Short mmCIF file of C-alpha atoms and ligand atoms in Angstrom, two decimals:
data_model
loop_
_atom_site.label_atom_id
_atom_site.label_comp_id
_atom_site.label_asym_id
_atom_site.label_seq_id
_atom_site.Cartn_x
_atom_site.Cartn_y
_atom_site.Cartn_z
CA MET L 1 0.00 0.00 0.00
CA THR L 2 1.35 3.42 -0.91
CA ALA L 3 1.62 6.37 1.44
CA GLN L 4 -1.00 8.00 -0.75
CA SER L 5 -3.55 5.26 -0.10
CA LEU L 6 -2.96 5.42 3.66
CA ALA L 7 -3.56 9.16 3.51
CA ALA L 8 -6.74 8.63 1.46
CA ILE L 9 -8.15 6.21 4.07
CA ALA L 10 -7.22 8.58 6.91
CA GLN L 11 -8.89 11.49 5.11
CA ALA L 12 -12.05 9.43 4.53
CA MET L 13 -12.16 8.56 8.25
CA VAL L 14 -12.36 12.25 9.16
CA ALA L 15 -14.31 13.50 6.13
CA PRO L 16 -16.34 16.68 6.74
CA GLY L 17 -19.60 15.89 8.54
CA LYS L 18 -18.49 12.40 9.50
CA GLY L 19 -16.91 10.69 12.48
CA ILE L 20 -16.12 7.30 13.94
CA LEU L 21 -18.22 4.95 16.06
CA ALA L 22 -16.03 3.22 18.66
CA ALA L 23 -17.71 -0.16 19.17
CA ASP L 24 -14.56 -2.01 20.21
CA GLU L 25 -15.51 -2.77 23.81
CA SER L 26 -13.52 -5.78 24.99
CA SER L 27 -15.40 -8.64 26.69
CA GLY L 28 -14.99 -7.11 30.17
CA THR L 29 -16.18 -3.65 29.09
CA ILE L 30 -19.22 -4.84 27.12
CA LYS L 31 -20.21 -6.99 30.10
CA LYS L 32 -20.24 -3.83 32.26
CA ARG L 33 -22.41 -2.04 29.66
CA PHE L 34 -24.83 -4.99 29.49
CA ASP L 35 -24.91 -5.31 33.30
CA ALA L 36 -26.29 -1.76 33.39
CA ILE L 37 -29.29 -2.86 31.28
CA ARG L 38 -29.49 -6.24 33.05
CA LEU L 39 -28.59 -8.21 29.95
CA GLU L 40 -26.40 -11.29 30.01
CA SER L 41 -23.20 -10.89 27.98
CA THR L 42 -23.51 -13.94 25.72
CA GLU L 43 -21.88 -14.12 22.30
CA GLU L 44 -25.31 -13.89 20.63
CA ASN L 45 -26.37 -10.84 22.69
CA ARG L 46 -23.10 -9.10 21.80
CA ARG L 47 -23.66 -9.95 18.13
CA ALA L 48 -27.26 -8.76 18.24
CA TYR L 49 -26.22 -5.45 19.80
CA ARG L 50 -23.51 -4.82 17.21
CA ASP L 51 -26.03 -5.82 14.52
CA LEU L 52 -28.38 -3.11 15.84
CA LEU L 53 -25.60 -0.51 15.69
CA PHE L 54 -24.21 -1.37 12.26
CA THR L 55 -27.53 -1.84 10.48
CA THR L 56 -28.93 1.50 11.67
CA PRO L 57 -30.64 2.98 8.60
CA GLY L 58 -28.83 6.10 7.40
CA ALA L 59 -25.83 5.68 9.72
CA ALA L 60 -23.42 6.09 6.81
CA GLU L 61 -24.57 9.71 6.38
CA PHE L 62 -22.63 10.58 9.55
CA ILE L 63 -20.41 7.59 10.40
CA SER L 64 -17.21 7.18 8.37
CA GLY L 65 -15.82 4.18 10.20
CA VAL L 66 -16.48 1.71 13.00
CA ILE L 67 -13.89 0.30 15.39
CA LEU L 68 -14.54 -3.39 15.93
CA TYR L 69 -13.29 -5.86 18.54
CA ASP L 70 -11.62 -9.17 17.63
CA GLU L 71 -14.78 -11.17 18.31
CA THR L 72 -16.96 -8.73 16.35
CA ILE L 73 -14.89 -8.70 13.16
CA ARG L 74 -15.48 -12.48 13.00
CA GLN L 75 -19.27 -12.13 13.45
CA SER L 76 -22.04 -11.52 10.90
CA THR L 77 -25.36 -9.72 10.55
CA ARG L 78 -28.60 -11.58 11.22
CA ASP L 79 -28.68 -12.29 7.48
CA GLY L 80 -25.23 -13.88 7.56
CA VAL L 81 -23.15 -11.07 6.03
CA PRO L 82 -19.81 -10.65 7.85
CA PHE L 83 -19.92 -7.30 9.71
CA ALA L 84 -16.79 -5.95 7.99
CA LYS L 85 -18.27 -6.76 4.57
CA TYR L 86 -21.66 -5.29 5.51
CA LEU L 87 -20.10 -2.02 6.73
CA THR L 88 -17.96 -1.73 3.60
CA GLN L 89 -21.07 -2.21 1.43
CA GLN L 90 -22.70 0.69 3.31
CA GLY L 91 -19.67 2.93 2.66
CA ILE L 92 -18.44 2.65 6.27
CA ILE L 93 -14.79 1.74 6.83
CA PRO L 94 -14.20 -1.19 9.20
CA GLY L 95 -11.42 -0.82 11.77
CA ILE L 96 -10.09 -3.03 14.55
CA LYS L 97 -8.82 -2.58 18.09
CA VAL L 98 -5.43 -4.32 18.20
CA ASP L 99 -4.12 -3.50 21.66
CA ALA L 100 -4.34 -6.13 24.36
CA GLY L 101 -5.37 -3.66 27.05
CA ALA L 102 -3.68 -1.41 29.58
CA LYS L 103 -1.83 -3.34 32.30
CA ALA L 104 0.02 -2.24 35.45
CA LEU L 105 3.40 -0.69 34.57
CA ALA L 106 5.95 -2.63 36.62
CA GLY L 107 7.83 -0.40 39.04
CA PHE L 108 5.35 2.49 38.71
CA PRO L 109 2.42 2.01 41.10
CA GLY L 110 -0.88 3.39 39.78
CA GLU L 111 0.38 3.71 36.19
CA LYS L 112 -0.37 1.68 33.08
CA ILE L 113 1.27 0.47 29.90
CA THR L 114 -0.68 -0.86 26.95
CA GLU L 115 0.31 -4.35 25.81
CA GLY L 116 -0.09 -6.14 22.49
CA LEU L 117 3.02 -5.57 20.37
CA ASP L 118 4.15 -9.22 20.33
CA GLY L 119 2.80 -10.93 17.22
CA LEU L 120 1.13 -7.70 16.07
CA ARG L 121 2.63 -7.89 12.56
CA GLU L 122 0.93 -11.26 12.00
CA ARG L 123 -2.36 -10.17 13.58
CA LEU L 124 -2.47 -7.06 11.38
CA LYS L 125 -2.08 -9.25 8.30
CA GLU L 126 -5.01 -11.37 9.42
CA TYR L 127 -7.18 -8.34 10.22
CA ALA L 128 -6.41 -6.80 6.81
CA GLY L 129 -7.61 -10.08 5.28
CA LEU L 130 -10.81 -9.82 7.34
CA GLY L 131 -11.46 -6.35 5.87
CA ALA L 132 -9.98 -3.92 8.43
CA ARG L 133 -8.60 -0.75 6.88
CA PHE L 134 -7.62 0.99 10.10
CA ALA L 135 -6.65 -0.01 13.63
CA LYS L 136 -6.76 1.44 17.12
CA TRP L 137 -4.37 1.34 20.10
CA ARG L 138 -5.25 3.13 23.33
CA ALA L 139 -2.67 4.30 25.86
CA VAL L 140 -4.07 5.15 29.28
CA ILE L 141 -2.53 7.97 31.34
CA THR L 142 -3.76 8.58 34.89
CA ILE L 143 -3.42 11.91 36.67
CA GLY L 144 -2.90 11.61 40.42
CA SER L 145 -0.55 12.51 43.21
CA GLY L 146 2.93 12.46 41.63
CA ILE L 147 1.69 10.79 38.44
CA PRO L 148 1.99 10.49 35.53
CA SER L 149 5.72 9.90 35.65
CA ALA L 150 7.84 10.94 32.70
CA TRP L 151 8.65 7.26 32.14
CA CYS L 152 5.00 6.21 31.93
CA LEU L 153 4.41 8.89 29.28
CA GLN L 154 7.55 7.83 27.44
CA ALA L 155 6.85 4.08 27.53
CA ASN L 156 3.31 4.62 26.23
CA ALA L 157 4.45 7.01 23.49
CA HIS L 158 7.04 4.46 22.39
CA ALA L 159 4.47 1.63 22.27
CA LEU L 160 2.04 3.82 20.29
CA ALA L 161 4.76 4.58 17.75
CA ARG L 162 5.83 0.93 17.38
CA TYR L 163 2.18 0.00 16.82
CA ALA L 164 1.66 2.81 14.31
CA ALA L 165 4.73 1.82 12.28
CA LEU L 166 3.58 -1.81 12.11
CA CYS L 167 0.10 -0.71 10.99
CA GLN L 168 1.45 1.39 8.14
CA GLU L 169 3.73 -1.46 7.06
CA ALA L 170 0.57 -3.61 6.79
CA GLY L 171 -1.31 -0.92 4.82
CA ILE L 172 -3.55 -0.12 7.78
CA VAL L 173 -4.15 3.40 9.11
CA PRO L 174 -3.33 3.63 12.82
CA ILE L 175 -5.60 5.55 15.16
CA VAL L 176 -3.16 6.82 17.77
CA GLU L 177 -4.99 7.21 21.09
CA PRO L 178 -3.14 8.59 24.09
CA GLU L 179 -5.97 9.02 26.61
CA VAL L 180 -5.44 11.19 29.67
CA LEU L 181 -8.23 10.05 31.98
CA MET L 182 -10.78 12.50 33.42
CA ASP L 183 -10.88 10.62 36.76
CA GLY L 184 -9.62 12.64 39.72
CA ASP L 185 -9.88 16.09 41.27
CA HIS L 186 -7.18 17.72 39.13
CA THR L 187 -7.70 21.09 37.51
CA GLN L 188 -8.17 21.78 33.82
CA ALA L 189 -4.70 23.36 33.80
CA ARG L 190 -3.17 20.08 35.04
CA CYS L 191 -5.04 18.17 32.33
CA ALA L 192 -3.61 20.60 29.77
CA GLN L 193 -0.07 20.16 31.06
CA VAL L 194 -0.23 16.33 31.05
CA THR L 195 -2.03 16.11 27.70
CA CYS L 196 0.45 18.44 26.01
CA GLU L 197 3.39 16.43 27.35
CA ALA L 198 1.80 13.12 26.31
CA LEU L 199 1.21 14.46 22.79
CA GLU L 200 4.68 15.98 22.53
CA ARG L 201 6.32 12.66 23.42
CA THR L 202 3.96 10.74 21.13
CA PHE L 203 4.83 12.85 18.08
CA ILE L 204 8.57 12.67 18.82
CA GLU L 205 8.31 8.86 18.97
CA LEU L 206 6.14 8.68 15.83
CA ARG L 207 8.86 10.58 13.95
CA HIS L 208 11.64 8.38 15.41
CA HIS L 209 9.73 5.33 14.16
CA HIS L 210 9.34 6.83 10.65
CA VAL L 211 5.57 6.95 10.86
CA ASP L 212 4.02 8.91 7.98
CA LEU L 213 1.91 11.51 9.78
CA SER L 214 -0.34 12.00 6.75
CA GLY L 215 -1.53 8.41 7.23
CA ILE L 216 -2.64 8.46 10.86
CA VAL L 217 -5.65 9.72 12.83
CA LEU L 218 -5.05 11.12 16.32
CA LYS L 219 -7.60 10.25 19.00
CA PRO L 220 -6.92 12.42 22.03
CA ASN L 221 -8.92 13.52 25.06
CA MET L 222 -10.27 17.04 25.32
CA ILE L 223 -8.74 19.35 27.92
CA VAL L 224 -11.34 19.13 30.69
CA SER L 225 -11.31 19.47 34.49
CA GLY L 226 -11.02 16.25 36.50
CA THR L 227 -14.42 14.72 37.23
CA ASP L 228 -14.12 15.54 40.96
CA CYS L 229 -12.58 19.00 40.54
CA LYS L 230 -14.75 21.63 42.26
CA GLN L 231 -14.09 24.21 39.54
CA GLN L 232 -15.39 22.76 36.27
CA ALA L 233 -14.16 24.48 33.10
CA SER L 234 -16.90 25.96 30.90
CA VAL L 235 -17.57 24.79 27.35
CA ALA L 236 -15.72 27.83 25.99
CA GLU L 237 -12.74 27.17 28.28
CA VAL L 238 -12.57 23.52 27.23
CA ALA L 239 -12.65 24.50 23.55
CA GLU L 240 -9.96 27.17 23.92
CA ALA L 241 -7.59 25.06 26.04
CA THR L 242 -8.01 22.03 23.78
CA VAL L 243 -7.29 23.96 20.61
CA ARG L 244 -4.31 25.74 22.21
CA CYS L 245 -2.73 22.43 23.23
CA LEU L 246 -3.44 20.67 19.93
CA LYS L 247 -2.18 23.58 17.83
CA SER L 248 1.13 23.56 19.67
CA MET L 249 1.61 19.77 19.60
CA VAL L 250 -0.06 18.29 16.51
CA PRO L 251 1.59 18.89 13.11
CA ALA L 252 -0.69 20.11 10.33
CA THR L 253 0.34 17.06 8.25
CA VAL L 254 -1.98 14.96 10.41
CA PRO L 255 -5.24 14.81 8.44
CA GLY L 256 -7.57 14.50 11.38
CA ILE L 257 -8.23 14.51 15.06
CA ALA L 258 -11.11 12.33 16.29
CA PHE L 259 -11.79 12.84 19.99
CA LEU L 260 -12.69 10.18 22.52
CA SER L 261 -15.55 11.12 24.87
CA GLY L 262 -13.87 9.73 27.99
CA GLY L 263 -16.93 9.68 30.27
CA GLN L 264 -18.46 13.04 29.28
CA SER L 265 -22.23 12.99 28.91
CA PRO L 266 -23.39 12.51 25.31
CA GLU L 267 -24.70 16.10 25.17
CA LEU L 268 -21.55 17.69 26.60
CA ALA L 269 -19.25 15.67 24.32
CA THR L 270 -21.23 17.03 21.35
CA GLU L 271 -21.28 20.58 22.69
CA HIS L 272 -17.52 20.57 23.28
CA LEU L 273 -16.80 19.22 19.78
CA SER L 274 -18.99 21.90 18.24
CA ALA L 275 -17.37 24.69 20.29
CA ILE L 276 -13.90 23.48 19.22
CA ASN L 277 -14.86 23.53 15.54
CA ALA L 278 -16.67 26.86 15.89
CA LEU L 279 -13.35 28.48 16.87
CA GLY L 280 -12.28 27.94 13.25
CA GLY L 281 -8.82 28.15 11.70
CA LEU L 282 -7.97 24.52 12.50
CA PRO L 283 -5.37 22.89 10.23
CA TRP L 284 -6.91 19.40 10.59
CA GLN L 285 -10.42 17.94 10.38
CA VAL L 286 -11.71 17.69 13.95
CA THR L 287 -14.38 15.11 14.64
CA PHE L 288 -15.57 12.37 17.00
CA SER L 289 -14.57 8.79 17.68
CA TYR L 290 -16.95 8.26 20.55
CA GLY L 291 -17.84 5.06 22.33
CA ARG L 292 -19.95 5.88 25.37
CA ALA L 293 -21.15 9.26 24.08
CA LEU L 294 -22.67 7.59 21.00
CA GLN L 295 -23.90 4.42 22.66
CA ALA L 296 -25.21 5.33 26.13
CA THR L 297 -28.70 6.34 24.94
CA VAL L 298 -28.80 3.48 22.42
CA LEU L 299 -28.22 0.85 25.10
CA LYS L 300 -30.87 2.42 27.31
CA ALA L 301 -33.49 2.58 24.54
CA TRP L 302 -32.75 -0.97 23.36
CA GLY L 303 -32.54 -2.61 26.80
CA GLY L 304 -31.74 -5.95 25.15
CA LYS L 305 -35.29 -6.32 23.76
CA ALA L 306 -35.84 -7.44 20.17
CA ASP L 307 -38.87 -5.15 19.82
CA SER L 308 -36.77 -2.11 20.85
CA VAL L 309 -34.14 -2.41 18.11
CA LYS L 310 -35.68 0.46 16.13
CA ALA L 311 -35.78 2.68 19.24
CA GLY L 312 -32.06 1.98 19.80
CA GLN L 313 -31.25 2.72 16.17
CA ALA L 314 -33.18 5.99 16.34
CA GLU L 315 -30.94 7.05 19.25
CA LEU L 316 -27.76 6.19 17.36
CA TYR L 317 -28.99 8.09 14.30
CA LYS L 318 -29.81 11.10 16.46
CA ARG L 319 -26.44 11.25 18.25
CA ALA L 320 -24.49 10.59 15.05
CA ARG L 321 -26.39 13.39 13.30
CA LEU L 322 -25.85 15.88 16.14
CA ASN L 323 -22.13 15.03 16.27
CA SER L 324 -21.96 15.45 12.52
CA LEU L 325 -23.33 18.98 12.99
CA ALA L 326 -20.73 19.48 15.75
CA HIS L 327 -17.99 18.51 13.28
CA GLY L 328 -19.10 21.58 11.35
CA GLY L 329 -19.38 23.72 14.53
CA LYS L 330 -23.14 24.00 14.02
CA TYR L 331 -24.62 22.12 16.99
CA LYS L 332 -26.84 23.90 19.52
CA PRO L 333 -28.10 22.20 22.74
CA ALA L 334 -31.66 23.19 21.73
CA MET L 335 -31.38 20.68 18.88
CA GLU L 336 -31.54 17.83 21.42
CA ALA L 337 -35.28 18.25 21.72
CA ALA L 338 -35.95 18.24 17.98
C1 LIG N 401 -15.53 1.60 23.06
O1 LIG N 401 -14.70 1.72 24.18
C2 LIG N 401 -13.34 1.30 24.05
C3 LIG N 401 -13.20 0.39 25.21
O2 LIG N 401 -12.10 -0.35 25.10
P1 LIG N 401 -11.73 -1.41 26.28
O3 LIG N 401 -12.84 -2.35 26.42
O4 LIG N 401 -10.49 -2.04 25.75
O5 LIG N 401 -11.51 -0.59 27.53
C4 LIG N 401 -12.40 2.53 24.16
O6 LIG N 401 -11.06 2.24 23.85
C5 LIG N 401 -12.88 3.62 23.26
O7 LIG N 401 -12.64 3.29 21.92
C6 LIG N 401 -12.24 4.98 23.54
O8 LIG N 401 -11.80 5.14 24.86
C7 LIG N 401 -13.27 6.03 23.28
O9 LIG N 401 -14.45 5.67 23.95
P2 LIG N 401 -15.19 6.75 24.84
O10 LIG N 401 -16.27 5.97 25.54
O11 LIG N 401 -14.15 7.31 25.77
O12 LIG N 401 -15.72 7.77 23.86
#
């Protein structure tokens, strides 16, 4: 695959008015989501839920790509069409989570390193054969007393870059996701400081590993106050701080930034994205790659009931549409009621 084709896929993933649906919950995470609606996490229930998401009528108007989990990319629609093939037929690009999760970083209590590099070259080949055109790897950075350490940031940046280089070698666009968690009572300023350092180290490592920046998508957190911080930054403050940090750390060669929602409410994640785009003058496409912020209302409306599939799909269509408007900086909270 040429550098040009990687760039073309990356550009399609962040095309104006479109964004990414993160549906790559690992078995443990999807179980938690199903527990909340009192649904058993069986293979068939997981398949049925992903079927609901991917067969939502009109989803392709606003969704450019879907991140799948290993089990999901091997599953099919109710009519027997493999999910990756079905999405491709709809004009939605299938992607795959390839990390093996964030584990305790030895010697650094409270910090994490994402695993999954061993055998990744071979797994990427298999995933490409199954239809994946992009991949995702999530690094998890925790803010707390005395953390993150410089070494945790460095080790995660290094792993992200090794992953990204392997993806491009396999003709797969890497989504590079260094997530600074919202958990904690830290201020917005502390989130800005940690996020900027995480991004700085990530881009240094990407360059050291000869990653072509025109063929990646960055998936960062927004610069928000810690969930338990008494002083919560306003929407305007989040937008300004996020753009300031990204403009100083993310080269303009990167075609797009697709935010994670990180535990923000669906409405706030949309409002923040819109406010960021409304500032204008951004050198990259700026869109969404939300998991919880796209799926929370869907899960609630569906509740695991076959006769509520349409209600769940209506919720996904609504959130995808509103986030599409936010990609253009045109979302207003009043639109929630419409
Ligand atoms: C869909 O959630 C993903 C969960 O992955 P794990 O099961 O491995 O924890 C997650 O990586 C997700 O893609 C991103 O964090 C963005 O999701 P949110 O919910 O933060 O928008």
